[in-house]
Amino acid sequence: MPTRQNSSSGKPKSPRIQVVLPEDLCLRLTALAEDESRTVSNMAKVLIQQGVQRYEQGGDRQEAAPVADANQSSTEQLRNALESKQTGRLRGAPRRVRLYRPN
């Protein structure tokens, strides 16, 4: 079962899972992440999403959903989640910024 932690502000974080990978699979995952300019964790998340979608759509079929579709759906989900949040007030008055002119 995924563990759920709380942030320092008390809000729950997204569920976390811990996975042990063989060395060669970890190297392949790292190479894929570097090719797409992602973190290894984010690349693993995208590949897990694709695998779950493929499994739910019929399991043994060899048709793979393109990476862009998975990214777009997770991007849209993130955007919707951020847009649904209420904005909070800033804490304290804005700080005054002083700019110094060189002599």
mmCIF file of N, CA and C in Angstrom:
data_model
loop_
_atom_site.group_PDB
_atom_site.id
_atom_site.type_symbol
_atom_site.label_atom_id
_atom_site.label_comp_id
_atom_site.label_asym_id
_atom_site.label_seq_id
_atom_site.Cartn_x
_atom_site.Cartn_y
_atom_site.Cartn_z
ATOM 1 N N MET A 1 0.841 -1.170 0.000
ATOM 2 C CA MET A 1 0.000 0.000 0.000
ATOM 3 C C MET A 1 0.891 1.240 0.000
ATOM 4 N N PRO A 2 0.595 2.241 -0.842
ATOM 5 C CA PRO A 2 1.411 3.451 -0.872
ATOM 6 C C PRO A 2 1.318 4.197 0.449
ATOM 7 N N THR A 3 2.422 4.797 0.832
ATOM 8 C CA THR A 3 2.423 5.587 2.060
ATOM 9 C C THR A 3 2.067 7.024 1.721
ATOM 10 N N ARG A 4 1.356 7.681 2.630
ATOM 11 C CA ARG A 4 0.981 9.073 2.435
ATOM 12 C C ARG A 4 1.598 9.884 3.562
ATOM 13 N N GLN A 5 2.369 10.876 3.201
ATOM 14 C CA GLN A 5 3.031 11.728 4.172
ATOM 15 C C GLN A 5 2.358 13.087 4.177
ATOM 16 N N ASN A 6 2.648 13.872 5.206
ATOM 17 C CA ASN A 6 2.155 15.240 5.273
ATOM 18 C C ASN A 6 3.312 16.196 5.073
ATOM 19 N N SER A 7 3.019 17.323 4.415
ATOM 20 C CA SER A 7 4.050 18.339 4.225
ATOM 21 C C SER A 7 4.231 19.093 5.535
ATOM 22 N N SER A 8 5.192 20.008 5.565
ATOM 23 C CA SER A 8 5.443 20.784 6.779
ATOM 24 C C SER A 8 4.265 21.681 7.125
ATOM 25 N N SER A 9 3.423 22.008 6.132
ATOM 26 C CA SER A 9 2.252 22.832 6.404
ATOM 27 C C SER A 9 1.063 21.987 6.857
ATOM 28 N N GLY A 10 1.216 20.664 6.870
ATOM 29 C CA GLY A 10 0.153 19.786 7.326
ATOM 30 C C GLY A 10 -0.708 19.223 6.224
ATOM 31 N N LYS A 11 -0.530 19.706 4.981
ATOM 32 C CA LYS A 11 -1.324 19.193 3.869
ATOM 33 C C LYS A 11 -0.771 17.838 3.443
ATOM 34 N N PRO A 12 -1.644 16.908 3.043
ATOM 35 C CA PRO A 12 -1.141 15.596 2.629
ATOM 36 C C PRO A 12 -0.406 15.663 1.300
ATOM 37 N N LYS A 13 0.710 14.936 1.225
ATOM 38 C CA LYS A 13 1.462 14.828 -0.019
ATOM 39 C C LYS A 13 0.841 13.736 -0.871
ATOM 40 N N SER A 14 1.234 13.693 -2.139
ATOM 41 C CA SER A 14 0.781 12.617 -3.020
ATOM 42 C C SER A 14 1.299 11.292 -2.489
ATOM 43 N N PRO A 15 0.581 10.194 -2.750
ATOM 44 C CA PRO A 15 1.041 8.884 -2.266
ATOM 45 C C PRO A 15 2.412 8.531 -2.842
ATOM 46 N N ARG A 16 3.214 7.840 -2.050
ATOM 47 C CA ARG A 16 4.560 7.434 -2.449
ATOM 48 C C ARG A 16 4.637 5.913 -2.446
ATOM 49 N N ILE A 17 5.418 5.370 -3.376
ATOM 50 C CA ILE A 17 5.706 3.939 -3.348
ATOM 51 C C ILE A 17 7.217 3.770 -3.401
ATOM 52 N N GLN A 18 7.676 2.648 -2.904
ATOM 53 C CA GLN A 18 9.102 2.350 -2.921
ATOM 54 C C GLN A 18 9.311 1.087 -3.739
ATOM 55 N N VAL A 19 10.219 1.153 -4.705
ATOM 56 C CA VAL A 19 10.446 0.036 -5.620
ATOM 57 C C VAL A 19 11.936 -0.268 -5.670
ATOM 58 N N VAL A 20 12.270 -1.543 -5.683
ATOM 59 C CA VAL A 20 13.655 -1.971 -5.840
ATOM 60 C C VAL A 20 13.828 -2.460 -7.277
ATOM 61 N N LEU A 21 14.777 -1.853 -8.002
ATOM 62 C CA LEU A 21 15.008 -2.196 -9.403
ATOM 63 C C LEU A 21 16.344 -2.904 -9.567
ATOM 64 N N PRO A 22 16.421 -3.837 -10.508
ATOM 65 C CA PRO A 22 17.729 -4.402 -10.844
ATOM 66 C C PRO A 22 18.613 -3.305 -11.442
ATOM 67 N N GLU A 23 19.904 -3.466 -11.313
ATOM 68 C CA GLU A 23 20.859 -2.449 -11.763
ATOM 69 C C GLU A 23 20.682 -2.088 -13.234
ATOM 70 N N ASP A 24 20.533 -3.101 -14.107
ATOM 71 C CA ASP A 24 20.414 -2.824 -15.536
ATOM 72 C C ASP A 24 19.125 -2.059 -15.868
ATOM 73 N N LEU A 25 18.034 -2.398 -15.200
ATOM 74 C CA LEU A 25 16.779 -1.684 -15.433
ATOM 75 C C LEU A 25 16.875 -0.239 -14.948
ATOM 76 N N CYS A 26 17.550 -0.029 -13.837
ATOM 77 C CA CYS A 26 17.749 1.331 -13.320
ATOM 78 C C CYS A 26 18.578 2.161 -14.298
ATOM 79 N N LEU A 27 19.607 1.562 -14.893
ATOM 80 C CA LEU A 27 20.421 2.282 -15.876
ATOM 81 C C LEU A 27 19.611 2.635 -17.123
ATOM 82 N N ARG A 28 18.767 1.695 -17.568
ATOM 83 C CA ARG A 28 17.911 1.973 -18.732
ATOM 84 C C ARG A 28 16.919 3.085 -18.425
ATOM 85 N N LEU A 29 16.335 3.065 -17.234
ATOM 86 C CA LEU A 29 15.391 4.111 -16.826
ATOM 87 C C LEU A 29 16.085 5.463 -16.752
ATOM 88 N N THR A 30 17.295 5.497 -16.229
ATOM 89 C CA THR A 30 18.065 6.739 -16.149
ATOM 90 C C THR A 30 18.370 7.284 -17.539
ATOM 91 N N ALA A 31 18.731 6.396 -18.473
ATOM 92 C CA ALA A 31 19.019 6.830 -19.844
ATOM 93 C C ALA A 31 17.766 7.402 -20.512
ATOM 94 N N LEU A 32 16.621 6.755 -20.320
ATOM 95 C CA LEU A 32 15.367 7.279 -20.873
ATOM 96 C C LEU A 32 15.039 8.649 -20.292
ATOM 97 N N ALA A 33 15.247 8.794 -18.996
ATOM 98 C CA ALA A 33 14.957 10.071 -18.337
ATOM 99 C C ALA A 33 15.855 11.174 -18.881
ATOM 100 N N GLU A 34 17.125 10.878 -19.074
ATOM 101 C CA GLU A 34 18.047 11.882 -19.617
ATOM 102 C C GLU A 34 17.677 12.264 -21.041
ATOM 103 N N ASP A 35 17.246 11.282 -21.846
ATOM 104 C CA ASP A 35 16.850 11.564 -23.222
ATOM 105 C C ASP A 35 15.667 12.520 -23.292
ATOM 106 N N GLU A 36 14.775 12.455 -22.303
ATOM 107 C CA GLU A 36 13.583 13.308 -22.312
ATOM 108 C C GLU A 36 13.699 14.474 -21.336
ATOM 109 N N SER A 37 14.889 14.715 -20.806
ATOM 110 C CA SER A 37 15.132 15.806 -19.853
ATOM 111 C C SER A 37 14.153 15.755 -18.682
ATOM 112 N N ARG A 38 14.051 14.593 -18.093
ATOM 113 C CA ARG A 38 13.177 14.384 -16.936
ATOM 114 C C ARG A 38 14.013 13.870 -15.772
ATOM 115 N N THR A 39 13.397 13.912 -14.589
ATOM 116 C CA THR A 39 14.015 13.228 -13.462
ATOM 117 C C THR A 39 13.700 11.746 -13.598
ATOM 118 N N VAL A 40 14.477 10.925 -12.932
ATOM 119 C CA VAL A 40 14.246 9.484 -12.985
ATOM 120 C C VAL A 40 12.877 9.162 -12.377
ATOM 121 N N SER A 41 12.528 9.840 -11.293
ATOM 122 C CA SER A 41 11.233 9.600 -10.649
ATOM 123 C C SER A 41 10.082 9.957 -11.579
ATOM 124 N N ASN A 42 10.198 11.093 -12.266
ATOM 125 C CA ASN A 42 9.134 11.505 -13.171
ATOM 126 C C ASN A 42 9.020 10.549 -14.346
ATOM 127 N N MET A 43 10.150 10.089 -14.865
ATOM 128 C CA MET A 43 10.122 9.140 -15.975
ATOM 129 C C MET A 43 9.465 7.839 -15.529
ATOM 130 N N ALA A 44 9.769 7.390 -14.321
ATOM 131 C CA ALA A 44 9.148 6.172 -13.799
ATOM 132 C C ALA A 44 7.640 6.368 -13.674
ATOM 133 N N LYS A 45 7.194 7.545 -13.224
ATOM 134 C CA LYS A 45 5.773 7.832 -13.103
ATOM 135 C C LYS A 45 5.088 7.748 -14.468
ATOM 136 N N VAL A 46 5.706 8.352 -15.487
ATOM 137 C CA VAL A 46 5.117 8.344 -16.830
ATOM 138 C C VAL A 46 5.018 6.911 -17.358
ATOM 139 N N LEU A 47 6.073 6.128 -17.175
ATOM 140 C CA LEU A 47 6.063 4.749 -17.664
ATOM 141 C C LEU A 47 5.050 3.895 -16.906
ATOM 142 N N ILE A 48 4.888 4.138 -15.616
ATOM 143 C CA ILE A 48 3.883 3.415 -14.838
ATOM 144 C C ILE A 48 2.485 3.789 -15.322
ATOM 145 N N GLN A 49 2.258 5.084 -15.581
ATOM 146 C CA GLN A 49 0.948 5.510 -16.104
ATOM 147 C C GLN A 49 0.641 4.810 -17.421
ATOM 148 N N GLN A 50 1.620 4.770 -18.315
ATOM 149 C CA GLN A 50 1.417 4.118 -19.611
ATOM 150 C C GLN A 50 1.129 2.636 -19.429
ATOM 151 N N GLY A 51 1.875 1.988 -18.547
ATOM 152 C CA GLY A 51 1.675 0.561 -18.309
ATOM 153 C C GLY A 51 0.309 0.264 -17.722
ATOM 154 N N VAL A 52 -0.152 1.088 -16.797
ATOM 155 C CA VAL A 52 -1.479 0.898 -16.203
ATOM 156 C C VAL A 52 -2.560 1.108 -17.259
ATOM 157 N N GLN A 53 -2.404 2.155 -18.080
ATOM 158 C CA GLN A 53 -3.389 2.399 -19.147
ATOM 159 C C GLN A 53 -3.437 1.220 -20.115
ATOM 160 N N ARG A 54 -2.274 0.727 -20.510
ATOM 161 C CA ARG A 54 -2.200 -0.399 -21.438
ATOM 162 C C ARG A 54 -2.828 -1.644 -20.815
ATOM 163 N N TYR A 55 -2.558 -1.868 -19.532
ATOM 164 C CA TYR A 55 -3.107 -3.025 -18.829
ATOM 165 C C TYR A 55 -4.626 -2.938 -18.742
ATOM 166 N N GLU A 56 -5.138 -1.746 -18.436
ATOM 167 C CA GLU A 56 -6.585 -1.563 -18.333
ATOM 168 C C GLU A 56 -7.278 -1.683 -19.687
ATOM 169 N N GLN A 57 -6.581 -1.368 -20.768
ATOM 170 C CA GLN A 57 -7.176 -1.411 -22.097
ATOM 171 C C GLN A 57 -7.163 -2.810 -22.706
ATOM 172 N N GLY A 58 -6.560 -3.756 -22.066
ATOM 173 C CA GLY A 58 -6.596 -5.098 -22.629
ATOM 174 C C GLY A 58 -5.418 -5.956 -22.261
ATOM 175 N N GLY A 59 -4.532 -5.434 -21.481
ATOM 176 C CA GLY A 59 -3.452 -6.246 -20.946
ATOM 177 C C GLY A 59 -2.384 -6.655 -21.924
ATOM 178 N N ASP A 60 -2.612 -7.715 -22.693
ATOM 179 C CA ASP A 60 -1.569 -8.317 -23.510
ATOM 180 C C ASP A 60 -1.369 -7.645 -24.859
ATOM 181 N N ARG A 61 -2.164 -6.684 -25.204
ATOM 182 C CA ARG A 61 -1.981 -6.008 -26.494
ATOM 183 C C ARG A 61 -0.644 -5.293 -26.528
ATOM 184 N N GLN A 62 -0.067 -5.219 -27.694
ATOM 185 C CA GLN A 62 1.242 -4.593 -27.842
ATOM 186 C C GLN A 62 1.139 -3.128 -28.236
ATOM 187 N N GLU A 63 -0.062 -2.567 -28.284
ATOM 188 C CA GLU A 63 -0.224 -1.167 -28.658
ATOM 189 C C GLU A 63 0.148 -0.295 -27.472
ATOM 190 N N ALA A 64 1.085 0.599 -27.681
ATOM 191 C CA ALA A 64 1.541 1.482 -26.613
ATOM 192 C C ALA A 64 0.999 2.880 -26.845
ATOM 193 N N ALA A 65 0.512 3.499 -25.765
ATOM 194 C CA ALA A 65 0.061 4.887 -25.869
ATOM 195 C C ALA A 65 1.289 5.772 -25.996
ATOM 196 N N PRO A 66 1.253 6.774 -26.862
ATOM 197 C CA PRO A 66 2.404 7.652 -26.995
ATOM 198 C C PRO A 66 2.678 8.427 -25.707
ATOM 199 N N VAL A 67 3.949 8.765 -25.504
ATOM 200 C CA VAL A 67 4.347 9.490 -24.297
ATOM 201 C C VAL A 67 3.654 10.839 -24.223
ATOM 202 N N ALA A 68 3.460 11.507 -25.350
ATOM 203 C CA ALA A 68 2.830 12.830 -25.350
ATOM 204 C C ALA A 68 1.418 12.765 -24.786
ATOM 205 N N ASP A 69 0.657 11.704 -25.093
ATOM 206 C CA ASP A 69 -0.696 11.585 -24.570
ATOM 207 C C ASP A 69 -0.687 11.460 -23.056
ATOM 208 N N ALA A 70 0.217 10.654 -22.514
ATOM 209 C CA ALA A 70 0.303 10.501 -21.066
ATOM 210 C C ALA A 70 0.717 11.807 -20.419
ATOM 211 N N ASN A 71 1.666 12.517 -21.040
ATOM 212 C CA ASN A 71 2.103 13.793 -20.486
ATOM 213 C C ASN A 71 0.984 14.814 -20.518
ATOM 214 N N GLN A 72 0.229 14.842 -21.605
ATOM 215 C CA GLN A 72 -0.832 15.823 -21.732
ATOM 216 C C GLN A 72 -1.913 15.562 -20.696
ATOM 217 N N SER A 73 -2.274 14.319 -20.476
ATOM 218 C CA SER A 73 -3.320 14.034 -19.504
ATOM 219 C C SER A 73 -2.853 14.390 -18.096
ATOM 220 N N SER A 74 -1.607 14.073 -17.753
ATOM 221 C CA SER A 74 -1.121 14.438 -16.423
ATOM 222 C C SER A 74 -0.933 15.947 -16.307
ATOM 223 N N THR A 75 -0.553 16.602 -17.417
ATOM 224 C CA THR A 75 -0.427 18.057 -17.401
ATOM 225 C C THR A 75 -1.789 18.706 -17.211
ATOM 226 N N GLU A 76 -2.793 18.181 -17.912
ATOM 227 C CA GLU A 76 -4.138 18.721 -17.759
ATOM 228 C C GLU A 76 -4.657 18.487 -16.351
ATOM 229 N N GLN A 77 -4.361 17.322 -15.777
ATOM 230 C CA GLN A 77 -4.787 17.041 -14.412
ATOM 231 C C GLN A 77 -4.139 18.017 -13.441
ATOM 232 N N LEU A 78 -2.842 18.278 -13.619
ATOM 233 C CA LEU A 78 -2.145 19.216 -12.753
ATOM 234 C C LEU A 78 -2.728 20.614 -12.896
ATOM 235 N N ARG A 79 -2.954 21.041 -14.149
ATOM 236 C CA ARG A 79 -3.517 22.366 -14.398
ATOM 237 C C ARG A 79 -4.886 22.500 -13.740
ATOM 238 N N ASN A 80 -5.737 21.491 -13.892
ATOM 239 C CA ASN A 80 -7.069 21.537 -13.287
ATOM 240 C C ASN A 80 -6.991 21.588 -11.768
ATOM 241 N N ALA A 81 -6.062 20.817 -11.199
ATOM 242 C CA ALA A 81 -5.903 20.826 -9.745
ATOM 243 C C ALA A 81 -5.444 22.194 -9.248
ATOM 244 N N LEU A 82 -4.503 22.803 -9.971
ATOM 245 C CA LEU A 82 -4.015 24.119 -9.555
ATOM 246 C C LEU A 82 -5.078 25.193 -9.736
ATOM 247 N N GLU A 83 -5.851 25.102 -10.819
ATOM 248 C CA GLU A 83 -6.888 26.100 -11.062
ATOM 249 C C GLU A 83 -8.036 25.975 -10.076
ATOM 250 N N SER A 84 -8.276 24.787 -9.547
ATOM 251 C CA SER A 84 -9.379 24.609 -8.603
ATOM 252 C C SER A 84 -9.028 25.078 -7.189
ATOM 253 N N LYS A 85 -7.735 25.246 -6.906
ATOM 254 C CA LYS A 85 -7.323 25.713 -5.582
ATOM 255 C C LYS A 85 -7.669 27.184 -5.412
ATOM 256 N N GLN A 86 -8.047 27.534 -4.195
ATOM 257 C CA GLN A 86 -8.289 28.940 -3.910
ATOM 258 C C GLN A 86 -6.956 29.611 -3.614
ATOM 259 N N THR A 87 -6.848 30.856 -4.046
ATOM 260 C CA THR A 87 -5.615 31.580 -3.781
ATOM 261 C C THR A 87 -5.652 32.125 -2.366
ATOM 262 N N GLY A 88 -4.523 32.087 -1.701
ATOM 263 C CA GLY A 88 -4.434 32.590 -0.334
ATOM 264 C C GLY A 88 -3.795 33.959 -0.309
ATOM 265 N N ARG A 89 -3.957 34.612 0.796
ATOM 266 C CA ARG A 89 -3.352 35.923 0.957
ATOM 267 C C ARG A 89 -1.875 35.771 1.282
ATOM 268 N N LEU A 90 -1.095 36.743 0.858
ATOM 269 C CA LEU A 90 0.323 36.737 1.177
ATOM 270 C C LEU A 90 0.510 37.069 2.644
ATOM 271 N N ARG A 91 1.550 36.544 3.237
ATOM 272 C CA ARG A 91 1.828 36.808 4.649
ATOM 273 C C ARG A 91 2.688 38.046 4.762
ATOM 274 N N GLY A 92 2.207 39.026 5.481
ATOM 275 C CA GLY A 92 2.984 40.235 5.724
ATOM 276 C C GLY A 92 2.986 41.183 4.540
ATOM 277 N N ALA A 93 3.498 42.369 4.797
ATOM 278 C CA ALA A 93 3.575 43.386 3.745
ATOM 279 C C ALA A 93 4.728 43.068 2.801
ATOM 280 N N PRO A 94 4.622 43.521 1.551
ATOM 281 C CA PRO A 94 5.732 43.301 0.625
ATOM 282 C C PRO A 94 6.992 43.999 1.115
ATOM 283 N N ARG A 95 8.118 43.395 0.881
ATOM 284 C CA ARG A 95 9.383 44.002 1.299
ATOM 285 C C ARG A 95 9.830 45.023 0.276
ATOM 286 N N ARG A 96 10.433 46.065 0.766
ATOM 287 C CA ARG A 96 10.902 47.126 -0.118
ATOM 288 C C ARG A 96 12.243 46.721 -0.716
ATOM 289 N N VAL A 97 12.361 46.866 -2.014
ATOM 290 C CA VAL A 97 13.579 46.502 -2.705
ATOM 291 C C VAL A 97 14.321 47.794 -3.035
ATOM 292 N N ARG A 98 15.580 47.858 -2.662
ATOM 293 C CA ARG A 98 16.402 49.023 -2.961
ATOM 294 C C ARG A 98 17.376 48.666 -4.062
ATOM 295 N N LEU A 99 17.393 49.473 -5.089
ATOM 296 C CA LEU A 99 18.321 49.283 -6.188
ATOM 297 C C LEU A 99 19.425 50.323 -6.076
ATOM 298 N N TYR A 100 20.642 49.889 -6.152
ATOM 299 C CA TYR A 100 21.775 50.794 -6.057
ATOM 300 C C TYR A 100 22.342 51.059 -7.451
ATOM 301 N N ARG A 101 22.588 52.323 -7.713
ATOM 302 C CA ARG A 101 23.195 52.679 -8.993
ATOM 303 C C ARG A 101 24.702 52.688 -8.848
ATOM 304 N N PRO A 102 25.383 52.095 -9.815
ATOM 305 C CA PRO A 102 26.863 52.106 -9.732
ATOM 306 C C PRO A 102 27.392 53.523 -9.971
ATOM 307 N N ASN A 103 28.494 53.851 -9.328
ATOM 308 C CA ASN A 103 29.104 55.185 -9.461
ATOM 309 C C ASN A 103 29.933 55.316 -10.697
#
